[in-house]
Short mmCIF file of C-alpha atoms and ligand atoms in Angstrom, two decimals:
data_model
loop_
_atom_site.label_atom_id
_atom_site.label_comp_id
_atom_site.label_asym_id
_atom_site.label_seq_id
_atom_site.Cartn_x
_atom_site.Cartn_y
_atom_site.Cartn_z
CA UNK R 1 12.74 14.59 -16.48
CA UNK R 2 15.16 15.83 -19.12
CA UNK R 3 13.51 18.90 -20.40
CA UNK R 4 13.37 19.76 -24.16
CA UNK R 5 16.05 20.85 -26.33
CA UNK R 6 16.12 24.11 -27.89
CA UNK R 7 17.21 23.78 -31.06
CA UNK R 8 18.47 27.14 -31.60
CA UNK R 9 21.23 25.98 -29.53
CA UNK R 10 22.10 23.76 -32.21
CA UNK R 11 24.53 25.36 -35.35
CA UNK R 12 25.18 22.20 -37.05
CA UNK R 13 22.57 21.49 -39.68
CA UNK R 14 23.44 17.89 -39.52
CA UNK R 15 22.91 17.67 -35.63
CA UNK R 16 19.89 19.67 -36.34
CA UNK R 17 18.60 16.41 -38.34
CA UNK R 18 20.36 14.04 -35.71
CA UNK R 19 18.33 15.88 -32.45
CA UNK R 20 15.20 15.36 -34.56
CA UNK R 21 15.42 11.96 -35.06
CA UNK R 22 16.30 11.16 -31.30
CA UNK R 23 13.64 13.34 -30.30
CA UNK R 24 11.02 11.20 -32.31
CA UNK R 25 12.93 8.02 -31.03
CA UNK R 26 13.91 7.00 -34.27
CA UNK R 27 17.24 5.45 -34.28
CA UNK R 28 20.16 6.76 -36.09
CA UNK R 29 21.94 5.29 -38.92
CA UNK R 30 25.93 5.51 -39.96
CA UNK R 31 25.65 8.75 -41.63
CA UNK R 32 24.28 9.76 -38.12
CA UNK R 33 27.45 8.34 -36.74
CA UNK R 34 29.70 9.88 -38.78
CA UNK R 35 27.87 13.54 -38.71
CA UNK R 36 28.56 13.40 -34.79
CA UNK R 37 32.63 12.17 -34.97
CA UNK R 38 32.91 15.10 -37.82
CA UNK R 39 31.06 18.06 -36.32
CA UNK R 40 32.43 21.61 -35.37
CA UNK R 41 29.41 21.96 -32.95
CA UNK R 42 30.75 20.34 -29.89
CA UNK R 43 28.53 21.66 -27.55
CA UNK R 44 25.45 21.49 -29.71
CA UNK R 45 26.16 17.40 -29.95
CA UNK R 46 26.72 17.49 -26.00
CA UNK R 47 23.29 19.04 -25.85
CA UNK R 48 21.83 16.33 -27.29
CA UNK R 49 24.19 13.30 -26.02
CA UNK R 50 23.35 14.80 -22.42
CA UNK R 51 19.36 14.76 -23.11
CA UNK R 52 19.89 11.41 -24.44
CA UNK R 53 21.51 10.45 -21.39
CA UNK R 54 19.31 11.94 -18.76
CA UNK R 55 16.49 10.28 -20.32
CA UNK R 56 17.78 7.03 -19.26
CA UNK R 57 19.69 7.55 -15.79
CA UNK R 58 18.44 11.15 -15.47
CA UNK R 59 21.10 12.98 -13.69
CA UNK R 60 22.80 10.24 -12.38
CA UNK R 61 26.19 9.09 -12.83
CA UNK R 62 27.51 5.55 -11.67
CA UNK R 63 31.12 5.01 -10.29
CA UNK R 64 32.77 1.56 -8.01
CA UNK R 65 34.58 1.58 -5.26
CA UNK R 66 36.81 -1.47 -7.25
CA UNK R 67 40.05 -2.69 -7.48
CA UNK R 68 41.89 -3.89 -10.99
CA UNK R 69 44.04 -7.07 -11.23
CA UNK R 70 46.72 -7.81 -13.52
CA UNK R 71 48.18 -10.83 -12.51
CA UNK R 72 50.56 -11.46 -15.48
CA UNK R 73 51.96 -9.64 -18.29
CA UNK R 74 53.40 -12.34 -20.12
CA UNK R 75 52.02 -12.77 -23.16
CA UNK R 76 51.86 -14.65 -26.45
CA UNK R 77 50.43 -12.07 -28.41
CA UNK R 78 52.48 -8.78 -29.88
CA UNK R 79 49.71 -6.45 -30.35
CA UNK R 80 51.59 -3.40 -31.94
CA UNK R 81 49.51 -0.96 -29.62
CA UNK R 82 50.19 -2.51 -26.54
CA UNK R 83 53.40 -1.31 -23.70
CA UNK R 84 51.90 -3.89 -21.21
CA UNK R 85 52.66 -6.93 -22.68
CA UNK R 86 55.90 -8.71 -22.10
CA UNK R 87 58.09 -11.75 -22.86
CA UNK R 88 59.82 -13.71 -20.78
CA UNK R 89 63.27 -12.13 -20.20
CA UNK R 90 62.08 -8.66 -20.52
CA UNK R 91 62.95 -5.84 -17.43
CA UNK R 92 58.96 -5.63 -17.20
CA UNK R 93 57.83 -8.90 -17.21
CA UNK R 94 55.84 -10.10 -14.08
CA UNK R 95 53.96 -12.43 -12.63
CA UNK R 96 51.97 -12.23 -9.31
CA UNK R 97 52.37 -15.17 -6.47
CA UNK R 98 49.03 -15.94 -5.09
CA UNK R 99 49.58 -14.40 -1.87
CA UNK R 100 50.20 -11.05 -4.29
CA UNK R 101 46.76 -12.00 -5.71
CA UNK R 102 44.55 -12.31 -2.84
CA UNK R 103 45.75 -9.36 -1.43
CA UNK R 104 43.25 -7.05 -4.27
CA UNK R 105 40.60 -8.65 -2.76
CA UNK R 106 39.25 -6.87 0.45
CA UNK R 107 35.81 -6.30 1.71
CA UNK R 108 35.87 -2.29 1.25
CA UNK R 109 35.36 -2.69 -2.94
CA UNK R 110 32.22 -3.84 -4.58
CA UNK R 111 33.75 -5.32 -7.76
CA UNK R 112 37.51 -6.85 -8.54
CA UNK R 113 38.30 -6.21 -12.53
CA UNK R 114 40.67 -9.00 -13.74
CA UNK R 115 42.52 -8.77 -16.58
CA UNK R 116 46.19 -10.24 -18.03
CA UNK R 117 48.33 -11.57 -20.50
CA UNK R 118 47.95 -14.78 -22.20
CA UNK R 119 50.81 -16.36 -20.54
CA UNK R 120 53.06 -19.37 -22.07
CA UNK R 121 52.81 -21.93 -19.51
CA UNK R 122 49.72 -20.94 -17.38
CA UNK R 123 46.95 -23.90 -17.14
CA UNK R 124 43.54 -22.72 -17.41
CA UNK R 125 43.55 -24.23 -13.68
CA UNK R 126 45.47 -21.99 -13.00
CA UNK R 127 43.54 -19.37 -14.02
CA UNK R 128 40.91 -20.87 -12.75
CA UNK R 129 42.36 -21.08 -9.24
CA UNK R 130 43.02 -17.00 -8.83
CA UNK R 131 39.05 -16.84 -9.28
CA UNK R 132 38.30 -19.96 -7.16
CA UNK R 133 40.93 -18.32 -4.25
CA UNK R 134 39.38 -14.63 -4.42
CA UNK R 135 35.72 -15.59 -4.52
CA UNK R 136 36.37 -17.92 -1.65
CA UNK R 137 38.28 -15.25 0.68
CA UNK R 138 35.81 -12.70 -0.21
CA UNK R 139 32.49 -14.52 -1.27
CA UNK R 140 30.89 -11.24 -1.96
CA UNK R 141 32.38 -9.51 -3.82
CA UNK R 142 31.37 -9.30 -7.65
CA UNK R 143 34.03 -10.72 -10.13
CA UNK R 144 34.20 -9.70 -13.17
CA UNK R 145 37.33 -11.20 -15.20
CA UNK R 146 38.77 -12.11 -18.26
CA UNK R 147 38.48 -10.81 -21.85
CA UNK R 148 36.76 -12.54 -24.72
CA UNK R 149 41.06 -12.54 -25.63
CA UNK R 150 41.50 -14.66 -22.55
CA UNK R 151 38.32 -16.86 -22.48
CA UNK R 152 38.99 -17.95 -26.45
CA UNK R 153 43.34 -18.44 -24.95
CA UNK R 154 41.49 -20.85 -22.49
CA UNK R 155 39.41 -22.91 -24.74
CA UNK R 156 42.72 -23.25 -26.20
CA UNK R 157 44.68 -24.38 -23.67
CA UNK R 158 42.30 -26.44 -21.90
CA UNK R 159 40.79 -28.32 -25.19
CA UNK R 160 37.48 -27.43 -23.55
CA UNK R 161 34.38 -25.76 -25.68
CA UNK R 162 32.97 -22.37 -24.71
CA UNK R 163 30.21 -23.79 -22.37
CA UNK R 164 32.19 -25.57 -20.36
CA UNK R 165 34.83 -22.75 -20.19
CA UNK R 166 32.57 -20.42 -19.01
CA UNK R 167 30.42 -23.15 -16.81
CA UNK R 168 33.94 -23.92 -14.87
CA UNK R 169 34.40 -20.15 -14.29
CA UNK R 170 31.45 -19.59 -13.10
CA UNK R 171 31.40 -22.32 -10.74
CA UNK R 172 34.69 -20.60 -9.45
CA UNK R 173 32.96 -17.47 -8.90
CA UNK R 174 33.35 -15.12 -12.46
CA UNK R 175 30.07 -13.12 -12.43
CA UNK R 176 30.65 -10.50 -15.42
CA UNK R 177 32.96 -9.81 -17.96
CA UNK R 178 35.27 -7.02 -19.21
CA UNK R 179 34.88 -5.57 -22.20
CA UNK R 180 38.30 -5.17 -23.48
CA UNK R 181 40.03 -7.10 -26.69
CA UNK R 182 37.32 -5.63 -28.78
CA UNK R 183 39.82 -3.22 -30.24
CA UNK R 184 38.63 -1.66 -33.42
CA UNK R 185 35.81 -4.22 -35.17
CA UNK R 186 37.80 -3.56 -39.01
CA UNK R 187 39.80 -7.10 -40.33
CA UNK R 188 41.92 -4.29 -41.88
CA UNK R 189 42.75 -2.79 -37.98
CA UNK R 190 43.33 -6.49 -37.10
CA UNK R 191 45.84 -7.14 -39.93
CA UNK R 192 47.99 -3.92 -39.31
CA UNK R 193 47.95 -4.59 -35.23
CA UNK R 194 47.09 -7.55 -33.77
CA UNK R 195 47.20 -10.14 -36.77
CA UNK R 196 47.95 -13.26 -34.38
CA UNK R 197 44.91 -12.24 -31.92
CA UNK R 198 41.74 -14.22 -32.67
CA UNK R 199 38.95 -12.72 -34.87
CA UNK R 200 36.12 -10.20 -34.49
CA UNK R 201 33.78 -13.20 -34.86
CA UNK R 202 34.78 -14.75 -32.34
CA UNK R 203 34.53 -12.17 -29.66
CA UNK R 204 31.06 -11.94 -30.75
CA UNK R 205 30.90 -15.13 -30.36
CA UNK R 206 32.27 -15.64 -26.91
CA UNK R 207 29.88 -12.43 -25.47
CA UNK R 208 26.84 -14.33 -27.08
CA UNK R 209 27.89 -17.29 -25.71
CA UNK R 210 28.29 -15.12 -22.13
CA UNK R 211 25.00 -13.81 -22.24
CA UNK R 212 23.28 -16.67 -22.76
CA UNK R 213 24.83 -18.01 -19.85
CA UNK R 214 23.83 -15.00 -17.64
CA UNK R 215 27.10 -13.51 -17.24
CA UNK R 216 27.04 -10.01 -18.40
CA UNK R 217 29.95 -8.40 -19.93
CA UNK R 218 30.74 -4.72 -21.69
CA UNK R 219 32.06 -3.67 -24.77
CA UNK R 220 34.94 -1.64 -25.08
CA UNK R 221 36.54 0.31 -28.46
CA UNK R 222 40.13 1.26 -28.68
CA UNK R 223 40.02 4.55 -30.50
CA UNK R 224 42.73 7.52 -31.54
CA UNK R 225 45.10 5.80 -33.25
CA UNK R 226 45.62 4.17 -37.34
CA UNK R 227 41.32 3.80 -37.47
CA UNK R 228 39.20 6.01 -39.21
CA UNK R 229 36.06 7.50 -38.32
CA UNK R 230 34.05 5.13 -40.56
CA UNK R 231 35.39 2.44 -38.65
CA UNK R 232 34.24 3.64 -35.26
CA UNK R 233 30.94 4.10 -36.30
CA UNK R 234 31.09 0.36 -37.75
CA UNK R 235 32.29 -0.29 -34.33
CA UNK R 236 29.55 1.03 -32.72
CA UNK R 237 27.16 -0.53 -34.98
CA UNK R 238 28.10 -3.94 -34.95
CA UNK R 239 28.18 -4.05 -31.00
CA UNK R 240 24.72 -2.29 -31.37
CA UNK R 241 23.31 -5.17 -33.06
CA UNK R 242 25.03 -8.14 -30.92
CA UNK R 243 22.75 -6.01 -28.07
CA UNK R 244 19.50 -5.56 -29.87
CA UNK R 245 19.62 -9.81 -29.87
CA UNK R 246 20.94 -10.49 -26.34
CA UNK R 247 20.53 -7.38 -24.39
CA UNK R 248 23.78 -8.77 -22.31
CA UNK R 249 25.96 -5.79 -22.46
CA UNK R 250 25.95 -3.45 -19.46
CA UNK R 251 28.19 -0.67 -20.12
CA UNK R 252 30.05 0.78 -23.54
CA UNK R 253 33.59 2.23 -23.19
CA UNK R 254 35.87 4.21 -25.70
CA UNK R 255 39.40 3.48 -24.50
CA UNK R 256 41.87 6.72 -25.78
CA UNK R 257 44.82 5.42 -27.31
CA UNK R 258 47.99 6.40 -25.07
CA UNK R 259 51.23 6.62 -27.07
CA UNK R 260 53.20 5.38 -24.76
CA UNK R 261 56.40 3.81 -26.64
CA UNK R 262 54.42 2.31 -29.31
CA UNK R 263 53.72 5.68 -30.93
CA UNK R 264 51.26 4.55 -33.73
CA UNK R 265 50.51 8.32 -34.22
CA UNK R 266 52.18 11.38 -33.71
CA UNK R 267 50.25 12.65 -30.88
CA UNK R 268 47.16 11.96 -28.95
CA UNK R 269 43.31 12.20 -29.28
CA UNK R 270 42.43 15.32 -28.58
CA UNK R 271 39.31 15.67 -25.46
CA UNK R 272 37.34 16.93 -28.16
CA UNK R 273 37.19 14.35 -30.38
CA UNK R 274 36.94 11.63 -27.00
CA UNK R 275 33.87 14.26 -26.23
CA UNK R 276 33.03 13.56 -29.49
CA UNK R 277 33.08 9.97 -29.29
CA UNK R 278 31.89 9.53 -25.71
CA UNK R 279 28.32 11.51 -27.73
CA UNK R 280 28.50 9.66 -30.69
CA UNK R 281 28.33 5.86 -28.55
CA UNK R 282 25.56 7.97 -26.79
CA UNK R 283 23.31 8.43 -29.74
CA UNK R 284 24.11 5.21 -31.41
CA UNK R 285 24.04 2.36 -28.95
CA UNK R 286 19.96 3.49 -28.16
CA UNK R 287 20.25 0.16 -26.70
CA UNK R 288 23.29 0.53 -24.02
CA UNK R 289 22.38 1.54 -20.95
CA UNK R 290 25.95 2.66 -19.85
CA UNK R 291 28.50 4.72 -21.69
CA UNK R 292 31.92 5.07 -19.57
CA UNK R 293 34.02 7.86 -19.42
CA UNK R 294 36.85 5.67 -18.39
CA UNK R 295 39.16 8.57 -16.34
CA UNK R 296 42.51 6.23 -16.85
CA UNK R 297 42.59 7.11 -20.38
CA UNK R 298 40.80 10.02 -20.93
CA UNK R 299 42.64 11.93 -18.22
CA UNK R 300 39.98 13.34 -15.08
CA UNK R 301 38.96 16.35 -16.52
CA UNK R 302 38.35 15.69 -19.60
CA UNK R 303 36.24 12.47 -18.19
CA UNK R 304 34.39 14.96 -16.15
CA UNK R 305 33.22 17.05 -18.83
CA UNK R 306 32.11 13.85 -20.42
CA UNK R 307 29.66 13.48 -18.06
CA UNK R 308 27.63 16.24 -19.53
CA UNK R 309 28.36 14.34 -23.22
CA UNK R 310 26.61 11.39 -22.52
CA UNK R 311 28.60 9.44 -20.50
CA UNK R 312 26.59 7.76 -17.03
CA UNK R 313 29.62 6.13 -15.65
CA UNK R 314 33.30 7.24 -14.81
CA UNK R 315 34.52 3.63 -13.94
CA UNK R 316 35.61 3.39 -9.84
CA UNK R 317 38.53 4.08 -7.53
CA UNK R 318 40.95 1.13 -9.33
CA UNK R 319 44.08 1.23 -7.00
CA UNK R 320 46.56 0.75 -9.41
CA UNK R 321 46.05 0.95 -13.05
CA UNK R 322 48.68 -0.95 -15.21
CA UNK R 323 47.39 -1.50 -18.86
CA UNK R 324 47.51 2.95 -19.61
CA UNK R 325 50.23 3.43 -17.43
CA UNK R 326 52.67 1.22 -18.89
CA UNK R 327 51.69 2.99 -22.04
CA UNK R 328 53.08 6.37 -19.95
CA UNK R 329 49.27 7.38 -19.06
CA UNK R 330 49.33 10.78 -17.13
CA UNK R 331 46.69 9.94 -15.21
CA UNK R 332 46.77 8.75 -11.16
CA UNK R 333 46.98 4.85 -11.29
CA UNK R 334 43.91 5.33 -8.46
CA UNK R 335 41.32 7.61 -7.23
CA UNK R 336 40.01 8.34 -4.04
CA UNK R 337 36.69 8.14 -3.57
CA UNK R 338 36.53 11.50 -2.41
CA UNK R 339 38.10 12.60 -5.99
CA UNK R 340 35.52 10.41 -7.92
CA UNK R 341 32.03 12.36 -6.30
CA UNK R 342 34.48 15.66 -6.71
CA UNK R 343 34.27 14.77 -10.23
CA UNK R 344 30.83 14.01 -10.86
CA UNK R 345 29.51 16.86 -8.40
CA UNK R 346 31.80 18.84 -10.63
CA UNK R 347 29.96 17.66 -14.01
CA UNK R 348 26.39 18.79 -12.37
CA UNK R 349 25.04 15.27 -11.67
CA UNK R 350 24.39 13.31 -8.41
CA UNK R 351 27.03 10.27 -7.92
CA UNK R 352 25.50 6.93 -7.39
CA UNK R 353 27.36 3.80 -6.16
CA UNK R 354 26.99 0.57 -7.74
CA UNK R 355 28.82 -2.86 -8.11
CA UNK R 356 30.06 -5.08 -11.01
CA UNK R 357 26.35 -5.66 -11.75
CA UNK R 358 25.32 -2.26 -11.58
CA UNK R 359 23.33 -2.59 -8.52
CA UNK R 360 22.48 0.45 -6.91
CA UNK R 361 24.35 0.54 -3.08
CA UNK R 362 24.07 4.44 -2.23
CA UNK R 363 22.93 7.45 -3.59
CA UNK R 364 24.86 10.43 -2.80
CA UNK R 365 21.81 13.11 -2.29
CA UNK R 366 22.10 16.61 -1.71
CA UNK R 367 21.91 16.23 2.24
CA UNK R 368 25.25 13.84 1.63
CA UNK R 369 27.05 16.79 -0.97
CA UNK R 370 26.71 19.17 1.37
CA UNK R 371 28.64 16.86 4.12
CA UNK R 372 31.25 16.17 1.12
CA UNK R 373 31.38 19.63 -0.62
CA UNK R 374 32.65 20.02 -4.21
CA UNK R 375 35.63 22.06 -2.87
O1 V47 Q 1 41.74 -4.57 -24.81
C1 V47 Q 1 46.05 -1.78 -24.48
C2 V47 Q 1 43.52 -1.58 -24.25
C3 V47 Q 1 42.21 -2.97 -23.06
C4 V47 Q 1 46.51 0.31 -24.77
O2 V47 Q 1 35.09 -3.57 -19.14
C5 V47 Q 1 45.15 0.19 -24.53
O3 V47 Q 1 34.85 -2.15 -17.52
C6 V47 Q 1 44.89 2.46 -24.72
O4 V47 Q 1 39.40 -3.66 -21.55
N1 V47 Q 1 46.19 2.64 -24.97
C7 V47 Q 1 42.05 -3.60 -21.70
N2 V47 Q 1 44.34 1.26 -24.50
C8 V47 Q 1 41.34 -2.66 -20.75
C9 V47 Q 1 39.86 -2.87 -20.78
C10 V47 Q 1 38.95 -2.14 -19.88
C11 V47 Q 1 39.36 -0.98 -19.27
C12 V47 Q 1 38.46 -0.34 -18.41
C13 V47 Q 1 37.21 -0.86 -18.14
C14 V47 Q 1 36.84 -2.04 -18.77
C15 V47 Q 1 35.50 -2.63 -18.46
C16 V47 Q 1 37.69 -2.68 -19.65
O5 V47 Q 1 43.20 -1.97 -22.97
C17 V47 Q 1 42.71 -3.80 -24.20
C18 V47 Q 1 43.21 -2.75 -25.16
O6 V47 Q 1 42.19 -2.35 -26.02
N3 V47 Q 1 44.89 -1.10 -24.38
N4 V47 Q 1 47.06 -0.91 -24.71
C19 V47 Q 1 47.03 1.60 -25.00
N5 V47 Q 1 48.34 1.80 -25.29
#
């Protein structure tokens, strides 16, 4: 049981307001939001971002053993953030032979995260094929592929509606859904970045669409670089209400901006304000179960820490990251598994492995931390 917060531990007047309110269970509004992204009383908000947090999973944290899949960079689009994308011709370009493909999927991982470019002269059978081939050598294990980016690219290329988009997937083996392509939810974000990528309404549109099917998907927001802080907290709100209706979303995730060569700022987020906006998702999305600290991006330590801000999942052992470390991430493109419970035995909480779908495969008790000691 998450034990009550004493208030004197909060400075902030502001937060002082915000801890009443999710104390009383009354949800929190975009001046909320805001007072969260702007305070100078980083630990008071992790105080009560944590409390939140332990109410729900108490001192649990979540991590995968998984693997990520990229298996093309080629790409129509020419998102202004983005170092992974290529065009044909380019010394980075790539794209994986199925042989290459197959290979991520091995029995030892509990979920296979696809995601790639929207490549010029890909079929959707094709696509369709890399899940139909992985499900079949490894039946089960979870997939969880594609963003809402991808899915619309196929309804393109395939002249087929959503439905039967999704219903071919499926019958291939998809299970869940990414939650990237979200970017920043602000037409003005969309017109300075990624003007050629489809709308906002339309990725609500496609995760609707998902949920209603039963495939569940997450939600991810792309923060640190031209946005402002009212636009985060719009963010956060409009992915807040696509979840009150469906309840389909399992997990939210801030991605940091990495400069990489595209340099839309100077420098990078600092970890406070990711703290900052790991608590604020906390407090706002009531109605998420998950918040991810995603490691890749926010760098280990700093995703550590955010497991006392809110955060209930750190993401999973990945293998080789692409997407951030194209974009020049500093970060290990994998983790150990041994490195993973370090970190969350390191934030105070008790590591709990799950799959794509969030079931629960092992909880790592005390008897097990003190076969696998912190240090
Ligand atoms: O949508 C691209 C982002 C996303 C950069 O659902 C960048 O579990 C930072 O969606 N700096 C794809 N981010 C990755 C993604 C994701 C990652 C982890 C977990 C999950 C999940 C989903 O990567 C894109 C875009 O927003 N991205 N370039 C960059 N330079």
């Amino acid at each position: 049981m998450a034990s009550a917060l004493d208030s004197r531990l909060i400075r902030d007047p502001k937060l002082q307001e915000i801890a009443e309110k999710v104390e009383a269970g009354e949800r929190l509004g975009f001046q909320d939001g805001l007072g969260c992204l702007e305070t100078e009383d980083l630990f008071g908000l992790g105080r009560i971002a944590d409390r939140a947090k332990t109410k729900k999973t108490g001192d649990r944290v979540f991590y995968v053993l998984n693997r990520q899949l990229n298996p093309t960079n080629l790409c129509v689009l020419s998102c202004k953030f983005c170092d992974f994308a290529a065009k044909a011709g380019d010394d980075h370009a790539y794209e994986m032979a199925i042989d290459e493909i197959l290979a991520h999927a091995t029995p030892d991982i509990d979920e296979i995260h696809i995601v790639g470019g929207l490549h010029p002269k890909w079929k959707f059978e094709d696509y369709v094929e890399i899940v139909a081939r992985l499900h079949e050598k490894e039946p089960d294990l979870p997939i969880k592929a594609w963003t809402a980016v991808e899915i619309d690219w196929f309804t393109k290329i395939s002249k087929k509606s959503l439905s039967e988009v999704f219903a071919t997937l499926k019958e291939a083996g998809m299970v869940a859904m990414p939650g990237g392509g979200a970017e920043v939810f602000s037409d003005r974000i969309r017109k300075e970045l990624y003007h050629n990528k489809m709308g906002h309404d339309r990725w609500f549109e496609i995760h609707r669409k998902a949920h209603e099917l039963g495939i569940r998907s997450n939600c991810t927001l792309l923060y640190g670089h031209i946005e402002t802080l009212e636009e985060r907290v719009d963010h956060m709100l409009q992915v807040r209400e696509l979840q009150d209706e469906t309840g389909g979303f399992y997990s939210f995730i801030p991605l940091e901006y990495q400069l990489g060569t595209t340099m839309l700022v100077d420098r990078p987020p600092s970890a406070d304000d990711g703290l900052r906006t790991i608590a604020a998702s906390r407090l706002l999305l009531d109605n998420f179960d998950h918040i991810k600290a995603y490691w890749v991006m926010l760098g280990e330590e700093t995703a550590s820490v955010a497991l006392n801000f809110g955060a209930d999942d750190i993401d999973g052992t990945i293998v080789e990251e692409k997407i951030a470390h194209y974009a020049l991430a500093e970060s290990p493109v994998g983790l150990t598994q041994r490195r993973i419970l370090k970190l969350i035995r390191e934030a105070g909480k008790v590591p709990v492995r799950r799959d794509a779908l969030y079931h629960v495969l092992e909880i790592h008790d005390e008897d097990d931390a003190r076969t696998h000691p912190v240090s």
